[in-house]
Amino acid sequence: SQELEQSPQSLIVQEGKNLTINCTSSKTLYGLYWYKQKYGEGLIFLMMLQKGGEEKSHEKITAKLDEKKQQSSLHITASQPSHAGIYLCGALNNNAGNMLTFGGGTRLMVKP
Amino acid sequence: NAGVTQTPKFQVLKTGQSMTLQCAQDMNHEYMSWYRQDPGMGLRLIHYSVGAGITDQGEVPNGYNVSRSTTEDFPLRLLSAAPSQTSVYFCASSYRYLSSGANVLTFGAGSRLTVL
């Protein structure tokens, strides 16, 4: 089965700093989703990547899917306290009706 | 438009008790699923359904039952709760073709379950 490993597991940054979260898959990725979760809440969809080399941005968050399609990165520029939360990557699981398999998550704290 | 609604938000059970977590969506989504979230382990798929009357097992189905009698509802049943089932449970739904890019998995707010 496909496994997703996220790094780092947790991250504390000073407001205004840039940061990167990585998601590495044990198999080729055919659809990679990034979600954000605030404490005590559900998951909010950020971006979805399908093609190798694809890059998408939303406000100060950029996600990329590498050419070999086994790794994705999420980059936040000039972090703000509102970026704090848990970031999860998810990949389509062809063995489970195209549901998503998730990585372990990265907990981000942004110090004002 | 309520999206995905989960009830209850919090529940405390004793070992051996049974309960049902409710999930309802009003978006006419074909696909529905249940995940559990444990610290450091992300979300793990418990059961899923690709349409009314059809259910299947995910990664961690033991100890849980589901049914899908209508498109809107997908309840998760714990027949005999165990401390290992202490977790946060999320219900999610989507249209059939998740890979379209324009379609995403929509999550409920979660149900926090503690089994003593």
Coordinates of C-alpha atoms in Angstrom, one line a residue:
Chain A
S1 CA 0.0 0.0 0.0
Q2 CA 1.1 3.6 -0.5
E3 CA 2.7 5.4 2.4
L4 CA 3.2 9.1 2.7
E5 CA 5.9 10.5 5.0
Q6 CA 5.9 14.2 5.9
S7 CA 8.8 16.2 7.3
P8 CA 9.3 17.8 9.6
Q9 CA 6.7 16.5 12.0
S10 CA 6.6 19.9 13.7
L11 CA 7.9 23.3 13.1
I12 CA 8.2 26.5 15.0
V13 CA 9.0 29.7 13.0
Q14 CA 9.2 33.4 13.7
E15 CA 6.6 35.4 12.0
G16 CA 7.8 36.7 8.6
K17 CA 10.1 33.7 8.0
N18 CA 9.7 31.3 5.1
L19 CA 9.3 27.6 5.6
T20 CA 8.9 24.3 3.6
I21 CA 7.1 21.1 4.4
N22 CA 7.8 18.0 2.4
C23 CA 5.7 15.0 1.6
T24 CA 7.4 11.9 0.2
S25 CA 5.5 8.9 -1.2
S26 CA 6.5 5.3 -1.4
K27 CA 4.9 5.1 -4.9
T28 CA 4.2 7.3 -7.8
L29 CA 1.7 10.0 -7.1
Y30 CA -1.3 10.3 -9.3
G31 CA -3.0 13.1 -7.4
L32 CA -1.5 14.9 -4.4
Y33 CA -3.7 17.0 -2.1
W34 CA -2.7 19.5 0.6
Y35 CA -5.0 20.2 3.4
K36 CA -4.8 22.5 6.5
Q37 CA -6.3 21.8 9.8
K38 CA -6.8 24.2 12.6
Y39 CA -6.9 22.8 16.1
G40 CA -10.3 21.3 16.9
E41 CA -11.6 21.8 13.4
G42 CA -12.0 19.9 10.2
L43 CA -9.7 19.9 7.2
I44 CA -9.7 22.7 4.7
F45 CA -8.6 22.0 1.1
L46 CA -5.6 24.0 0.0
M47 CA -4.4 22.7 -3.4
M48 CA -4.3 19.6 -5.6
L49 CA -1.4 18.6 -7.9
Q50 CA -1.6 16.1 -10.6
K51 CA 1.2 16.5 -13.1
G52 CA 4.9 16.1 -12.5
G53 CA 6.5 19.5 -12.3
E54 CA 3.2 21.2 -11.5
E55 CA 3.2 24.2 -9.2
K56 CA 0.3 26.0 -7.7
S57 CA 0.0 29.0 -5.5
H58 CA -2.6 30.5 -3.3
E59 CA -1.8 33.7 -1.5
K60 CA 1.5 33.0 0.2
I61 CA 1.4 29.2 -0.1
T62 CA 3.0 27.4 -3.0
A63 CA 2.9 23.7 -3.6
K64 CA 5.0 21.7 -6.1
L65 CA 5.0 18.1 -7.4
D66 CA 8.4 16.9 -8.4
E67 CA 9.1 15.6 -11.9
K68 CA 9.4 12.0 -10.8
K69 CA 6.0 12.4 -9.0
Q70 CA 7.0 10.9 -5.7
Q71 CA 7.5 14.0 -3.7
S72 CA 5.6 17.2 -3.1
S73 CA 6.6 20.3 -1.1
L74 CA 4.6 23.1 0.4
H75 CA 6.3 26.4 0.8
I76 CA 5.0 29.3 2.9
T77 CA 6.5 32.8 2.3
A78 CA 6.6 35.4 5.0
S79 CA 4.7 33.3 7.5
Q80 CA 1.9 34.8 9.6
P81 CA 0.2 33.5 12.8
S82 CA -2.8 32.7 10.6
H83 CA -0.7 30.0 8.9
A84 CA -0.5 28.0 12.1
G85 CA -2.1 24.6 12.1
I86 CA -1.5 21.1 10.9
Y87 CA -0.7 20.6 7.3
L88 CA -1.5 17.2 5.8
C89 CA -0.7 15.8 2.4
G90 CA -3.0 13.2 0.9
A91 CA -2.7 10.9 -2.2
L92 CA -5.3 9.1 -4.2
N93 CA -5.5 5.4 -3.0
N94 CA -6.4 3.3 -6.0
N95 CA -6.9 0.3 -3.7
A96 CA -9.6 2.1 -1.8
G97 CA -12.1 3.5 -4.3
N98 CA -9.9 6.5 -4.9
M99 CA -10.2 7.7 -1.4
L100 CA -7.2 9.5 0.1
T101 CA -4.3 8.1 2.0
F102 CA -2.7 10.8 4.3
G103 CA 0.7 11.5 5.7
G104 CA 1.3 12.0 9.4
G105 CA 0.9 15.7 9.3
T106 CA 3.2 18.7 10.1
R107 CA 2.3 20.9 13.0
L108 CA 3.2 24.5 12.4
M109 CA 3.5 27.2 15.0
V110 CA 4.2 30.8 14.0
K111 CA 5.6 33.0 16.8
P112 CA 4.5 36.7 16.6
Chain B
N1 CA -25.7 24.7 2.5
A2 CA -24.5 22.8 5.6
G3 CA -21.8 20.6 3.8
V4 CA -20.8 17.6 6.0
T5 CA -22.4 17.5 9.4
Q6 CA -21.1 15.2 12.2
T7 CA -22.7 14.5 15.5
P8 CA -21.9 14.4 18.3
K9 CA -18.8 16.6 18.6
F10 CA -17.7 15.1 21.8
Q11 CA -18.5 11.7 23.4
V12 CA -17.2 9.8 26.4
L13 CA -17.8 6.0 26.5
K14 CA -17.0 3.2 28.9
T15 CA -15.3 0.1 27.5
G16 CA -17.8 -2.2 26.0
Q17 CA -20.5 0.4 25.3
S18 CA -21.9 0.9 21.9
M19 CA -22.6 4.1 20.0
T20 CA -23.1 5.6 16.6
L21 CA -21.4 8.5 15.1
Q22 CA -23.7 10.3 12.6
C23 CA -22.6 11.8 9.3
A24 CA -24.8 13.6 6.9
Q25 CA -24.1 15.6 3.7
D26 CA -26.3 17.7 1.6
M27 CA -24.2 18.1 -1.5
N28 CA -25.5 14.9 -3.2
H29 CA -22.0 13.4 -3.1
E30 CA -21.7 9.8 -4.1
Y31 CA -18.6 9.1 -2.1
M32 CA -18.5 9.1 1.7
S33 CA -15.8 8.0 4.1
W34 CA -14.8 7.8 7.7
Y35 CA -11.3 8.5 9.0
R36 CA -9.7 8.5 12.4
Q37 CA -7.0 10.9 13.5
D38 CA -4.4 9.9 16.1
P39 CA -1.4 12.0 17.2
G40 CA 1.5 11.8 14.7
M41 CA -0.4 9.4 12.4
G42 CA -2.4 11.7 10.2
L43 CA -5.7 10.4 9.1
R44 CA -6.4 6.7 8.5
L45 CA -9.3 5.4 6.5
I46 CA -11.8 3.2 8.4
H47 CA -14.6 2.5 5.9
Y48 CA -15.9 4.1 2.8
S49 CA -18.8 4.0 0.4
V50 CA -19.0 4.8 -3.3
G51 CA -22.8 5.0 -3.3
A52 CA -26.0 4.1 -1.5
G53 CA -26.0 0.4 -0.6
I54 CA -22.3 0.0 -1.2
T55 CA -19.6 0.0 1.6
D56 CA -16.1 -1.3 1.8
Q57 CA -13.2 -1.5 4.3
G58 CA -10.3 0.9 4.5
E59 CA -7.0 0.6 6.4
V60 CA -8.4 0.2 9.9
P61 CA -11.9 -1.3 9.8
N62 CA -11.8 -3.6 12.8
G63 CA -14.3 -2.7 15.6
Y64 CA -16.4 -0.5 13.3
N65 CA -19.5 -1.1 11.2
V66 CA -21.0 1.2 8.6
S67 CA -24.1 1.2 6.4
R68 CA -25.2 3.5 3.6
S69 CA -29.0 3.3 3.1
T70 CA -29.3 6.8 1.6
T71 CA -27.0 9.1 -0.4
E72 CA -27.0 11.6 2.4
D73 CA -26.2 9.5 5.5
F74 CA -23.2 7.4 6.5
P75 CA -23.2 6.4 10.2
L76 CA -20.3 4.8 11.9
R77 CA -21.1 2.2 14.6
L78 CA -18.9 1.1 17.4
L79 CA -20.4 -2.2 18.7
S80 CA -18.2 -2.6 21.8
A81 CA -15.9 0.4 22.4
A82 CA -12.3 -0.2 23.4
P83 CA -9.7 2.4 24.7
S84 CA -7.8 1.9 21.5
Q85 CA -10.7 3.6 19.7
T86 CA -10.1 6.8 21.5
S87 CA -9.5 9.2 18.7
V88 CA -10.9 12.1 16.6
Y89 CA -13.2 10.8 13.8
F90 CA -13.8 12.7 10.6
C91 CA -16.4 12.0 8.0
A92 CA -15.8 13.2 4.4
S93 CA -17.6 13.2 1.1
S94 CA -17.0 14.0 -2.5
Y95 CA -18.4 13.5 -6.0
R96 CA -17.4 10.4 -7.8
Y97 CA -14.4 11.5 -9.8
L98 CA -12.0 12.8 -7.1
S99 CA -9.1 13.0 -9.6
S100 CA -10.8 15.7 -11.7
G101 CA -9.0 18.4 -9.8
A102 CA -12.1 20.4 -9.6
N103 CA -13.6 18.0 -7.1
V104 CA -12.2 17.8 -3.6
L105 CA -12.9 15.8 -0.4
T106 CA -15.0 17.8 2.0
F107 CA -14.6 17.1 5.7
G108 CA -16.9 17.4 8.6
A109 CA -15.7 19.2 11.8
G110 CA -14.9 16.0 13.6
S111 CA -16.1 14.0 16.5
R112 CA -13.8 13.5 19.5
L113 CA -14.4 10.2 21.2
T114 CA -12.9 9.1 24.5
V115 CA -13.2 5.5 25.7
L116 CA -12.4 4.9 29.3

